[in-house]
Amino acid sequence: MPLFHCQKPSDDPSPEALAAIREASDRCVACGLCLPHCPTYGDSLNENESPRGRIHLLRAAADGVLPVTPALIAHIDHCLGCLACEKVCPSRVPYGALLENGRALLTAKGPWTWRRSWRRALTRAVDLPGAVAGAYGLARALGSLSGPQTVPMGLKGAVRGLPARPRPARADRGDAGLADVALFRGCTADLDRPVLNAALRILHALGVRVHVPRAQGCCGALAAHAGFADISFRQRQRNRQAFAGRAPALVAIASGCAAELHRHGREAESGFPEVYDIHRYLVERTEIDRLALSPLAQTIAVHDPCSLRNSLGGTRFVYELLARIPGARVMELPGNDACCGAAGDYFLREPARAQALADAKTRAAAGADIVVSANIGCALHLSAALTRQGVNIPVWHPLLVVAQQLPPLDDPC
C-alpha cells in the first residue's frame, strides 16, 4: 500500500486512506524526540501542536472516536509540514503521508468553510495557463490597499515587498530526438521564467538534450497538502502521462516539486522517469567541470528548503554547484534546520507565524551579498522578509547565480 493513498473524488475518505493513517500512527511510540524539532510546538508548548499530538488526534478521528471540529482542523492546519520530525524519528513514522491522509479525512468529514473553499479554488486555479502570475499580480494589488479588512487571511502582509509581476512565460520547446532529461516547469513557470531559462542554458552548455512536455501541470503538492485528494489525483495522473517514456530522467528546478515528483515515481507502476532535484542531477550526472564560470567575489548565503533537506536529503548538491564559481564564498544561512514559514500556501493562511519564522532567518543573513533558495515559495517569502526589514539583499535561485557566470549567450528559449 502506498504511504499516501491518493484517492479519487469521493464524499468520504477511502478505506485505504483510513488504513494508512492507522498503520502510520501505530509506529509512533510517543517518545517525544520530535518535539525539539517542531516549530509550532516550540512556539506554543501545546501538545496538540506537536507531531505526536497531531498523530494521536488524526488516529482518533480516523477511528471515529474524536469528531472533526474546527478546533481539531486548526491544530492540523497549523502544521507546516516541514517534516523535521520525520527526519529525526527513531521509529520512522511516515509523518508526511499521515498528515496528507489526515487532511483528506478532515476535508471529507469536517465543516465546509469559506477558508476551505478558498484553498480549493486556489489548488484548481493553478492548472489554468497564466493563473499563477495573474494571481500574483492580484495579490500585489490587494497588498497595496489600505485597511486590514480589504485583504483576507493576511495576504497584505504576505505579499508586501515582493518583486514586480514577472513577464508571462512563452511556449517551451524541447530538443529534437530522444532527450537525456525531461524538465518540469509545473504551475510556477510564469513566476520562475528566469530560472527556467537558466536551467535550460546550463543544461545546453553541458550538452544535455532537454524535453519540456507541454501537457504537464502542477505537481499536485498544493492540493495534497490541503487535503483535496481528488484534485491531487488528477494532477498526478496528468503528469505521469506527460512524462512517461519521454526521457530516462526528470529534473525539477523547485525543490518542493522535486519532492512531490519523487513520490510520483515511487508510486507509478512503470514508465515514469527517475526524478532528480536539478542540482543533484548537474553534480552527479553531468560533466559539470566543463562549465567555464567567471569569478564572483561575493558571499552567497544558502537557504536549505525543508523539501530539499528533509524530503530529498540533497542539500549538499547546491553547495557543491555554487562552490565551482571561482572566488565565491558559499556559506550556510544560519537557522537552516528550521522551516522558513513559506510551506506551500502556509504564508498566506498563517501570515503571523510564517513571518516570524522568516524574520528569524533573514536577520541572520547580514553580511551576505546574495541569498539563494532552491524553492520559489521560500525565495519569495524570504525576499518579502528582507524587504520588511529594510535590507537590500536579493534572493535568487542557485541556478540564476551559476548562469550569470556563464559566457554571454542568446536566450535558450
PDB file of C-alpha atoms in Angstrom, residues 71-368:
ATOM      1  CA  ALA A  71     -10.578  23.119  16.771  1.00  0.00           C
ATOM      2  CA  LEU A  72      -9.219  19.797  15.522  1.00  0.00           C
ATOM      3  CA  ILE A  73      -8.850  21.139  11.988  1.00  0.00           C
ATOM      4  CA  ALA A  74      -6.989  24.191  13.315  1.00  0.00           C
ATOM      5  CA  HIS A  75      -4.393  22.061  15.131  1.00  0.00           C
ATOM      6  CA  ILE A  76      -3.723  20.114  11.927  1.00  0.00           C
ATOM      7  CA  ASP A  77      -3.754  23.214   9.703  1.00  0.00           C
ATOM      8  CA  HIS A  78      -1.170  24.886  11.917  1.00  0.00           C
ATOM      9  CA  CYS A  79       1.347  22.193  10.936  1.00  0.00           C
ATOM     10  CA  LEU A  80       3.906  23.458   8.427  1.00  0.00           C
ATOM     11  CA  GLY A  81       4.505  20.008   7.001  1.00  0.00           C
ATOM     12  CA  CYS A  82       8.251  20.667   7.147  1.00  0.00           C
ATOM     13  CA  LEU A  83       8.936  17.002   8.091  1.00  0.00           C
ATOM     14  CA  ALA A  84      11.722  17.882  10.508  1.00  0.00           C
ATOM     15  CA  CYS A  85      10.012  15.452  12.878  1.00  0.00           C
ATOM     16  CA  GLU A  86      10.009  12.648  10.320  1.00  0.00           C
ATOM     17  CA  LYS A  87      13.710  13.067   9.716  1.00  0.00           C
ATOM     18  CA  VAL A  88      14.630  12.529  13.385  1.00  0.00           C
ATOM     19  CA  CYS A  89      12.005   9.909  14.259  1.00  0.00           C
ATOM     20  CA  PRO A  90      13.679   6.700  15.525  1.00  0.00           C
ATOM     21  CA  SER A  91      10.523   4.720  14.717  1.00  0.00           C
ATOM     22  CA  ARG A  92      10.435   6.037  11.133  1.00  0.00           C
ATOM     23  CA  VAL A  93       6.845   7.237  11.356  1.00  0.00           C
ATOM     24  CA  PRO A  94       5.864   8.421   7.832  1.00  0.00           C
ATOM     25  CA  TYR A  95       4.509  11.675   9.196  1.00  0.00           C
ATOM     26  CA  GLY A  96       4.190  13.426   5.832  1.00  0.00           C
ATOM     27  CA  ALA A  97       1.986  10.685   4.395  1.00  0.00           C
ATOM     28  CA  LEU A  98      -0.035  10.506   7.612  1.00  0.00           C
ATOM     29  CA  LEU A  99      -0.566  14.272   7.547  1.00  0.00           C
ATOM     30  CA  GLU A 100      -1.824  14.281   3.960  1.00  0.00           C
ATOM     31  CA  ASN A 101      -4.143  11.327   4.508  1.00  0.00           C
ATOM     32  CA  GLY A 102      -5.333  13.023   7.696  1.00  0.00           C
ATOM     33  CA  ARG A 103      -6.054  16.293   5.937  1.00  0.00           C
ATOM     34  CA  ALA A 104      -8.021  14.411   3.282  1.00  0.00           C
ATOM     35  CA  LEU A 105     -10.034  12.842   6.104  1.00  0.00           C
ATOM     36  CA  LEU A 106     -10.708  16.217   7.729  1.00  0.00           C
ATOM     37  CA  THR A 107     -11.680  17.763   4.394  1.00  0.00           C
ATOM     38  CA  ALA A 108     -14.177  14.986   3.759  1.00  0.00           C
ATOM     39  CA  LYS A 109     -15.656  14.917   7.274  1.00  0.00           C
ATOM     40  CA  GLY A 110     -15.233  18.472   8.507  1.00  0.00           C
ATOM     41  CA  PRO A 111     -17.427  21.554   8.107  1.00  0.00           C
ATOM     42  CA  TRP A 112     -17.120  23.317   4.764  1.00  0.00           C
ATOM     43  CA  THR A 113     -15.992  26.895   5.355  1.00  0.00           C
ATOM     44  CA  TRP A 114     -15.044  29.823   3.141  1.00  0.00           C
ATOM     45  CA  ARG A 115     -11.433  29.192   4.118  1.00  0.00           C
ATOM     46  CA  ARG A 116     -11.535  25.696   2.651  1.00  0.00           C
ATOM     47  CA  SER A 117     -13.425  26.958  -0.407  1.00  0.00           C
ATOM     48  CA  TRP A 118     -10.644  29.495  -0.958  1.00  0.00           C
ATOM     49  CA  ARG A 119      -7.968  26.807  -0.722  1.00  0.00           C
ATOM     50  CA  ARG A 120      -9.813  24.507  -3.101  1.00  0.00           C
ATOM     51  CA  ALA A 121     -10.226  27.298  -5.636  1.00  0.00           C
ATOM     52  CA  LEU A 122      -6.510  28.024  -5.392  1.00  0.00           C
ATOM     53  CA  THR A 123      -5.489  24.400  -5.953  1.00  0.00           C
ATOM     54  CA  ARG A 124      -7.714  24.182  -9.030  1.00  0.00           C
ATOM     55  CA  ALA A 125      -6.714  27.560 -10.449  1.00  0.00           C
ATOM     56  CA  VAL A 126      -3.015  26.697 -10.691  1.00  0.00           C
ATOM     57  CA  ASP A 127      -3.848  24.417 -13.625  1.00  0.00           C
ATOM     58  CA  LEU A 128      -5.039  27.326 -15.761  1.00  0.00           C
ATOM     59  CA  PRO A 129      -2.403  28.902 -18.088  1.00  0.00           C
ATOM     60  CA  GLY A 130      -1.049  32.108 -16.611  1.00  0.00           C
ATOM     61  CA  ALA A 131      -3.163  31.755 -13.480  1.00  0.00           C
ATOM     62  CA  VAL A 132      -0.260  31.839 -11.025  1.00  0.00           C
ATOM     63  CA  ALA A 133       1.208  35.021 -12.496  1.00  0.00           C
ATOM     64  CA  GLY A 134      -2.265  36.577 -12.640  1.00  0.00           C
ATOM     65  CA  ALA A 135      -2.978  35.705  -9.019  1.00  0.00           C
ATOM     66  CA  TYR A 136       0.432  37.035  -8.056  1.00  0.00           C
ATOM     67  CA  GLY A 137      -0.339  40.371  -9.705  1.00  0.00           C
ATOM     68  CA  LEU A 138      -3.730  40.489  -7.984  1.00  0.00           C
ATOM     69  CA  ALA A 139      -2.111  39.697  -4.646  1.00  0.00           C
ATOM     70  CA  ARG A 140       0.281  42.614  -5.048  1.00  0.00           C
ATOM     71  CA  ALA A 141      -2.613  44.911  -5.920  1.00  0.00           C
ATOM     72  CA  LEU A 142      -4.563  43.776  -2.849  1.00  0.00           C
ATOM     73  CA  GLY A 143      -1.471  44.148  -0.709  1.00  0.00           C
ATOM     74  CA  SER A 144      -1.191  47.806  -1.674  1.00  0.00           C
ATOM     75  CA  LEU A 145      -4.680  48.613  -0.417  1.00  0.00           C
ATOM     76  CA  SER A 146      -5.160  50.295   2.932  1.00  0.00           C
ATOM     77  CA  GLY A 147      -7.121  48.828   5.786  1.00  0.00           C
ATOM     78  CA  PRO A 148      -6.874  45.265   7.088  1.00  0.00           C
ATOM     79  CA  GLN A 149     -10.475  44.477   6.139  1.00  0.00           C
ATOM     80  CA  THR A 150      -9.646  44.637   2.430  1.00  0.00           C
ATOM     81  CA  VAL A 151      -7.275  41.685   2.382  1.00  0.00           C
ATOM     82  CA  PRO A 152      -8.351  38.238   3.637  1.00  0.00           C
ATOM     83  CA  MET A 153      -6.116  35.827   5.552  1.00  0.00           C
ATOM     84  CA  GLY A 154      -3.189  38.172   5.978  1.00  0.00           C
ATOM     85  CA  LEU A 155      -2.487  38.458   2.251  1.00  0.00           C
ATOM     86  CA  LYS A 156      -1.429  42.081   2.658  1.00  0.00           C
ATOM     87  CA  GLY A 157       1.497  41.257   4.897  1.00  0.00           C
ATOM     88  CA  ALA A 158       2.433  38.172   2.923  1.00  0.00           C
ATOM     89  CA  VAL A 159       2.911  39.927  -0.430  1.00  0.00           C
ATOM     90  CA  ARG A 160       4.215  43.337   0.643  1.00  0.00           C
ATOM     91  CA  GLY A 161       7.676  43.942  -0.740  1.00  0.00           C
ATOM     92  CA  LEU A 162       7.701  41.133  -3.288  1.00  0.00           C
ATOM     93  CA  PRO A 163       9.148  41.952  -6.734  1.00  0.00           C
ATOM     94  CA  ALA A 164       7.014  43.187  -9.622  1.00  0.00           C
ATOM     95  CA  ARG A 165       4.884  40.755 -11.583  1.00  0.00           C
ATOM     96  CA  PRO A 166       7.113  38.758 -13.943  1.00  0.00           C
ATOM     97  CA  ARG A 167       6.782  38.518 -17.698  1.00  0.00           C
ATOM     98  CA  PRO A 168       4.402  35.679 -18.698  1.00  0.00           C
ATOM     99  CA  ALA A 169       6.078  32.544 -19.980  1.00  0.00           C
ATOM    100  CA  ARG A 170       6.405  31.833 -23.685  1.00  0.00           C
ATOM    101  CA  ALA A 171       5.739  28.393 -25.089  1.00  0.00           C
ATOM    102  CA  ASP A 172       8.525  25.967 -24.255  1.00  0.00           C
ATOM    103  CA  ARG A 173      10.247  23.814 -26.787  1.00  0.00           C
ATOM    104  CA  GLY A 174      12.259  20.635 -26.446  1.00  0.00           C
ATOM    105  CA  ASP A 175      15.309  19.308 -28.249  1.00  0.00           C
ATOM    106  CA  ALA A 176      14.696  17.132 -31.260  1.00  0.00           C
ATOM    107  CA  GLY A 177      15.068  13.381 -30.913  1.00  0.00           C
ATOM    108  CA  LEU A 178      15.415  11.353 -27.747  1.00  0.00           C
ATOM    109  CA  ALA A 179      16.069  13.610 -24.762  1.00  0.00           C
ATOM    110  CA  ASP A 180      18.517  12.995 -21.918  1.00  0.00           C
ATOM    111  CA  VAL A 181      16.200  14.687 -19.410  1.00  0.00           C
ATOM    112  CA  ALA A 182      12.664  15.942 -19.184  1.00  0.00           C
ATOM    113  CA  LEU A 183      12.330  19.309 -17.446  1.00  0.00           C
ATOM    114  CA  PHE A 184       9.460  20.004 -15.073  1.00  0.00           C
ATOM    115  CA  ARG A 185       8.065  23.526 -15.318  1.00  0.00           C
ATOM    116  CA  GLY A 186       4.908  22.940 -13.289  1.00  0.00           C
ATOM    117  CA  CYS A 187       2.441  25.685 -12.464  1.00  0.00           C
ATOM    118  CA  THR A 188       5.002  28.298 -11.367  1.00  0.00           C
ATOM    119  CA  ALA A 189       6.796  28.757 -14.704  1.00  0.00           C
ATOM    120  CA  ASP A 190       5.225  32.204 -15.123  1.00  0.00           C
ATOM    121  CA  LEU A 191       6.983  33.278 -11.918  1.00  0.00           C
ATOM    122  CA  ASP A 192      10.108  31.192 -12.415  1.00  0.00           C
ATOM    123  CA  ARG A 193      10.768  32.009 -16.077  1.00  0.00           C
ATOM    124  CA  PRO A 194      14.294  33.386 -15.476  1.00  0.00           C
ATOM    125  CA  VAL A 195      15.155  30.231 -13.520  1.00  0.00           C
ATOM    126  CA  LEU A 196      13.678  28.029 -16.247  1.00  0.00           C
ATOM    127  CA  ASN A 197      15.852  29.856 -18.793  1.00  0.00           C
ATOM    128  CA  ALA A 198      18.893  29.453 -16.532  1.00  0.00           C
ATOM    129  CA  ALA A 199      18.263  25.716 -16.223  1.00  0.00           C
ATOM    130  CA  LEU A 200      17.986  25.299 -19.994  1.00  0.00           C
ATOM    131  CA  ARG A 201      21.088  27.374 -20.573  1.00  0.00           C
ATOM    132  CA  ILE A 202      23.198  25.360 -18.122  1.00  0.00           C
ATOM    133  CA  LEU A 203      21.924  22.015 -19.415  1.00  0.00           C
ATOM    134  CA  HIS A 204      22.551  23.004 -23.030  1.00  0.00           C
ATOM    135  CA  ALA A 205      26.043  24.249 -22.167  1.00  0.00           C
ATOM    136  CA  LEU A 206      26.752  20.754 -20.818  1.00  0.00           C
ATOM    137  CA  GLY A 207      25.410  19.093 -23.954  1.00  0.00           C
ATOM    138  CA  VAL A 208      22.288  17.733 -22.262  1.00  0.00           C
ATOM    139  CA  ARG A 209      19.282  17.238 -24.554  1.00  0.00           C
ATOM    140  CA  VAL A 210      16.156  18.561 -22.843  1.00  0.00           C
ATOM    141  CA  HIS A 211      12.476  17.839 -23.401  1.00  0.00           C
ATOM    142  CA  VAL A 212       9.801  20.098 -21.874  1.00  0.00           C
ATOM    143  CA  PRO A 213       6.392  18.416 -22.290  1.00  0.00           C
ATOM    144  CA  ARG A 214       3.557  20.833 -22.972  1.00  0.00           C
ATOM    145  CA  ALA A 215       0.960  18.643 -21.283  1.00  0.00           C
ATOM    146  CA  GLN A 216       2.496  18.867 -17.813  1.00  0.00           C
ATOM    147  CA  GLY A 217       0.998  20.909 -14.978  1.00  0.00           C
ATOM    148  CA  CYS A 218       1.018  21.422 -11.230  1.00  0.00           C
ATOM    149  CA  CYS A 219       2.836  18.645  -9.370  1.00  0.00           C
ATOM    150  CA  GLY A 220      -0.157  18.155  -7.050  1.00  0.00           C
ATOM    151  CA  ALA A 221       1.581  19.063  -3.799  1.00  0.00           C
ATOM    152  CA  LEU A 222      -0.576  22.096  -3.050  1.00  0.00           C
ATOM    153  CA  ALA A 223      -3.806  20.102  -3.363  1.00  0.00           C
ATOM    154  CA  ALA A 224      -2.470  17.094  -1.448  1.00  0.00           C
ATOM    155  CA  HIS A 225      -1.244  19.257   1.426  1.00  0.00           C
ATOM    156  CA  ALA A 226      -4.639  20.951   1.604  1.00  0.00           C
ATOM    157  CA  GLY A 227      -6.494  17.640   1.781  1.00  0.00           C
ATOM    158  CA  PHE A 228      -8.028  17.767  -1.712  1.00  0.00           C
ATOM    159  CA  ALA A 229      -7.053  14.272  -2.791  1.00  0.00           C
ATOM    160  CA  ASP A 230      -9.329  14.301  -5.857  1.00  0.00           C
ATOM    161  CA  ILE A 231      -7.560  17.322  -7.363  1.00  0.00           C
ATOM    162  CA  SER A 232      -4.132  15.944  -6.482  1.00  0.00           C
ATOM    163  CA  PHE A 233      -5.060  12.617  -8.079  1.00  0.00           C
ATOM    164  CA  ARG A 234      -5.931  14.282 -11.396  1.00  0.00           C
ATOM    165  CA  GLN A 235      -2.787  16.411 -11.388  1.00  0.00           C
ATOM    166  CA  ARG A 236      -0.551  13.417 -10.678  1.00  0.00           C
ATOM    167  CA  GLN A 237      -2.187  11.320 -13.361  1.00  0.00           C
ATOM    168  CA  ARG A 238      -1.696  14.067 -15.933  1.00  0.00           C
ATOM    169  CA  ASN A 239       1.993  14.393 -15.145  1.00  0.00           C
ATOM    170  CA  ARG A 240       2.516  10.645 -15.199  1.00  0.00           C
ATOM    171  CA  GLN A 241       1.082  10.584 -18.708  1.00  0.00           C
ATOM    172  CA  ALA A 242       3.066  13.647 -19.788  1.00  0.00           C
ATOM    173  CA  PHE A 243       6.444  12.302 -18.656  1.00  0.00           C
ATOM    174  CA  ALA A 244       6.129   8.526 -19.100  1.00  0.00           C
ATOM    175  CA  GLY A 245       8.676   7.297 -21.649  1.00  0.00           C
ATOM    176  CA  ARG A 246       9.882  10.795 -22.578  1.00  0.00           C
ATOM    177  CA  ALA A 247      13.364  10.593 -21.059  1.00  0.00           C
ATOM    178  CA  PRO A 248      15.265   8.428 -18.563  1.00  0.00           C
ATOM    179  CA  ALA A 249      15.462  11.292 -16.045  1.00  0.00           C
ATOM    180  CA  LEU A 250      13.117  14.047 -14.904  1.00  0.00           C
ATOM    181  CA  VAL A 251      14.566  17.177 -13.291  1.00  0.00           C
ATOM    182  CA  ALA A 252      12.716  19.861 -11.348  1.00  0.00           C
ATOM    183  CA  ILE A 253      14.046  23.327 -10.567  1.00  0.00           C
ATOM    184  CA  ALA A 254      11.828  23.845  -7.489  1.00  0.00           C
ATOM    185  CA  SER A 255      12.682  21.531  -4.607  1.00  0.00           C
ATOM    186  CA  GLY A 256       9.057  21.280  -3.476  1.00  0.00           C
ATOM    187  CA  CYS A 257       8.047  19.988  -6.898  1.00  0.00           C
ATOM    188  CA  ALA A 258      11.042  17.641  -6.972  1.00  0.00           C
ATOM    189  CA  ALA A 259       9.978  16.106  -3.655  1.00  0.00           C
ATOM    190  CA  GLU A 260       6.408  15.602  -4.857  1.00  0.00           C
ATOM    191  CA  LEU A 261       7.507  14.166  -8.223  1.00  0.00           C
ATOM    192  CA  HIS A 262       9.921  11.830  -6.468  1.00  0.00           C
ATOM    193  CA  ARG A 263       6.936  10.328  -4.691  1.00  0.00           C
ATOM    194  CA  HIS A 264       5.113  10.092  -8.024  1.00  0.00           C
ATOM    195  CA  GLY A 265       7.987   7.973  -9.290  1.00  0.00           C
ATOM    196  CA  ARG A 266       7.855   5.654  -6.281  1.00  0.00           C
ATOM    197  CA  GLU A 267       4.100   5.160  -6.702  1.00  0.00           C
ATOM    198  CA  ALA A 268       3.970   4.925 -10.504  1.00  0.00           C
ATOM    199  CA  GLU A 269       3.604   1.399 -11.835  1.00  0.00           C
ATOM    200  CA  SER A 270       6.072   1.756 -14.718  1.00  0.00           C
ATOM    201  CA  GLY A 271       7.455   4.135 -17.307  1.00  0.00           C
ATOM    202  CA  PHE A 272       7.952   7.135 -15.014  1.00  0.00           C
ATOM    203  CA  PRO A 273      11.488   8.555 -15.252  1.00  0.00           C
ATOM    204  CA  GLU A 274      13.896   8.765 -12.341  1.00  0.00           C
ATOM    205  CA  VAL A 275      13.331  12.081 -10.570  1.00  0.00           C
ATOM    206  CA  TYR A 276      16.153  14.435  -9.606  1.00  0.00           C
ATOM    207  CA  ASP A 277      16.415  17.803  -7.991  1.00  0.00           C
ATOM    208  CA  ILE A 278      18.283  19.646 -10.737  1.00  0.00           C
ATOM    209  CA  HIS A 279      21.287  20.462  -8.546  1.00  0.00           C
ATOM    210  CA  ARG A 280      21.839  16.788  -7.813  1.00  0.00           C
ATOM    211  CA  TYR A 281      21.467  15.927 -11.487  1.00  0.00           C
ATOM    212  CA  LEU A 282      24.039  18.528 -12.510  1.00  0.00           C
ATOM    213  CA  VAL A 283      26.591  17.390  -9.919  1.00  0.00           C
ATOM    214  CA  GLU A 284      26.095  13.635 -10.271  1.00  0.00           C
ATOM    215  CA  ARG A 285      25.027  13.072 -13.863  1.00  0.00           C
ATOM    216  CA  THR A 286      26.833  15.689 -15.967  1.00  0.00           C
ATOM    217  CA  GLU A 287      30.403  16.742 -16.616  1.00  0.00           C
ATOM    218  CA  ILE A 288      29.860  19.832 -14.524  1.00  0.00           C
ATOM    219  CA  ASP A 289      33.525  20.852 -14.614  1.00  0.00           C
ATOM    220  CA  ARG A 290      33.049  21.652 -18.304  1.00  0.00           C
ATOM    221  CA  LEU A 291      31.272  24.855 -17.342  1.00  0.00           C
ATOM    222  CA  ALA A 292      33.536  27.870 -17.791  1.00  0.00           C
ATOM    223  CA  LEU A 293      32.350  30.079 -14.961  1.00  0.00           C
ATOM    224  CA  SER A 294      33.659  33.591 -14.450  1.00  0.00           C
ATOM    225  CA  PRO A 295      34.772  34.677 -10.950  1.00  0.00           C
ATOM    226  CA  LEU A 296      32.303  36.159  -8.473  1.00  0.00           C
ATOM    227  CA  ALA A 297      33.834  37.783  -5.397  1.00  0.00           C
ATOM    228  CA  GLN A 298      30.668  37.738  -3.307  1.00  0.00           C
ATOM    229  CA  THR A 299      29.294  35.923  -0.273  1.00  0.00           C
ATOM    230  CA  ILE A 300      26.387  33.626  -1.073  1.00  0.00           C
ATOM    231  CA  ALA A 301      24.185  32.554   1.864  1.00  0.00           C
ATOM    232  CA  VAL A 302      22.380  29.304   1.056  1.00  0.00           C
ATOM    233  CA  HIS A 303      18.901  28.670   2.418  1.00  0.00           C
ATOM    234  CA  ASP A 304      18.017  24.965   2.643  1.00  0.00           C
ATOM    235  CA  PRO A 305      14.309  24.428   1.859  1.00  0.00           C
ATOM    236  CA  CYS A 306      12.612  21.785   4.008  1.00  0.00           C
ATOM    237  CA  SER A 307      11.661  19.851   0.883  1.00  0.00           C
ATOM    238  CA  LEU A 308      15.322  19.579  -0.083  1.00  0.00           C
ATOM    239  CA  ARG A 309      16.663  18.954   3.422  1.00  0.00           C
ATOM    240  CA  ASN A 310      14.002  16.676   4.903  1.00  0.00           C
ATOM    241  CA  SER A 311      12.288  15.052   1.918  1.00  0.00           C
ATOM    242  CA  LEU A 312      15.088  14.691  -0.648  1.00  0.00           C
ATOM    243  CA  GLY A 313      18.147  14.812   1.625  1.00  0.00           C
ATOM    244  CA  GLY A 314      20.163  16.560  -1.071  1.00  0.00           C
ATOM    245  CA  THR A 315      21.195  19.969   0.256  1.00  0.00           C
ATOM    246  CA  ARG A 316      24.902  19.366  -0.331  1.00  0.00           C
ATOM    247  CA  PHE A 317      24.494  19.474  -4.111  1.00  0.00           C
ATOM    248  CA  VAL A 318      23.530  23.166  -4.055  1.00  0.00           C
ATOM    249  CA  TYR A 319      26.715  23.963  -2.136  1.00  0.00           C
ATOM    250  CA  GLU A 320      28.846  21.815  -4.437  1.00  0.00           C
ATOM    251  CA  LEU A 321      27.436  23.533  -7.513  1.00  0.00           C
ATOM    252  CA  LEU A 322      27.973  27.065  -6.176  1.00  0.00           C
ATOM    253  CA  ALA A 323      31.455  26.179  -4.937  1.00  0.00           C
ATOM    254  CA  ARG A 324      32.510  25.788  -8.585  1.00  0.00           C
ATOM    255  CA  ILE A 325      32.202  29.550  -9.079  1.00  0.00           C
ATOM    256  CA  PRO A 326      35.733  30.980  -8.680  1.00  0.00           C
ATOM    257  CA  GLY A 327      36.038  33.482  -5.833  1.00  0.00           C
ATOM    258  CA  ALA A 328      32.563  32.862  -4.437  1.00  0.00           C
ATOM    259  CA  ARG A 329      32.255  32.472  -0.665  1.00  0.00           C
ATOM    260  CA  VAL A 330      29.467  29.982  -0.035  1.00  0.00           C
ATOM    261  CA  MET A 331      28.019  29.844   3.464  1.00  0.00           C
ATOM    262  CA  GLU A 332      25.063  28.147   5.109  1.00  0.00           C
ATOM    263  CA  LEU A 333      22.303  30.505   6.180  1.00  0.00           C
ATOM    264  CA  PRO A 334      22.114  30.252   9.983  1.00  0.00           C
ATOM    265  CA  GLY A 335      18.961  28.540  11.171  1.00  0.00           C
ATOM    266  CA  ASN A 336      18.702  26.197   8.191  1.00  0.00           C
ATOM    267  CA  ASP A 337      17.490  23.412  10.448  1.00  0.00           C
ATOM    268  CA  ALA A 338      14.132  25.220  10.861  1.00  0.00           C
ATOM    269  CA  CYS A 339      11.373  25.972   8.349  1.00  0.00           C
ATOM    270  CA  CYS A 340      11.278  29.492   6.881  1.00  0.00           C
ATOM    271  CA  GLY A 341       7.475  29.572   7.117  1.00  0.00           C
ATOM    272  CA  ALA A 342       6.585  29.579   3.415  1.00  0.00           C
ATOM    273  CA  ALA A 343       5.432  25.927   3.418  1.00  0.00           C
ATOM    274  CA  GLY A 344       3.257  25.923   0.295  1.00  0.00           C
ATOM    275  CA  ASP A 345       0.332  28.264   0.991  1.00  0.00           C
ATOM    276  CA  TYR A 346       1.075  28.461   4.728  1.00  0.00           C
ATOM    277  CA  PHE A 347       2.451  32.011   4.435  1.00  0.00           C
ATOM    278  CA  LEU A 348      -0.990  33.062   3.138  1.00  0.00           C
ATOM    279  CA  ARG A 349      -3.023  31.059   5.668  1.00  0.00           C
ATOM    280  CA  GLU A 350      -0.918  31.780   8.767  1.00  0.00           C
ATOM    281  CA  PRO A 351       0.924  35.021   7.975  1.00  0.00           C
ATOM    282  CA  ALA A 352       1.897  35.960  11.532  1.00  0.00           C
ATOM    283  CA  ARG A 353       3.509  32.585  12.241  1.00  0.00           C
ATOM    284  CA  ALA A 354       5.116  32.481   8.803  1.00  0.00           C
ATOM    285  CA  GLN A 355       6.551  35.987   9.060  1.00  0.00           C
ATOM    286  CA  ALA A 356       8.045  35.300  12.479  1.00  0.00           C
ATOM    287  CA  LEU A 357       9.880  32.254  11.136  1.00  0.00           C
ATOM    288  CA  ALA A 358      11.142  34.142   8.074  1.00  0.00           C
ATOM    289  CA  ASP A 359      12.277  37.181  10.058  1.00  0.00           C
ATOM    290  CA  ALA A 360      14.414  34.993  12.303  1.00  0.00           C
ATOM    291  CA  LYS A 361      16.203  33.612   9.242  1.00  0.00           C
ATOM    292  CA  THR A 362      16.695  36.830   7.321  1.00  0.00           C
ATOM    293  CA  ARG A 363      18.148  38.660  10.322  1.00  0.00           C
ATOM    294  CA  ALA A 364      20.922  36.073  10.161  1.00  0.00           C
ATOM    295  CA  ALA A 365      21.642  36.948   6.512  1.00  0.00           C
ATOM    296  CA  ALA A 366      23.570  40.106   7.440  1.00  0.00           C
ATOM    297  CA  GLY A 367      26.905  40.191   5.652  1.00  0.00           C
ATOM    298  CA  ALA A 368      25.766  38.172   2.635  1.00  0.00           C
TER     299      ALA A 368
END
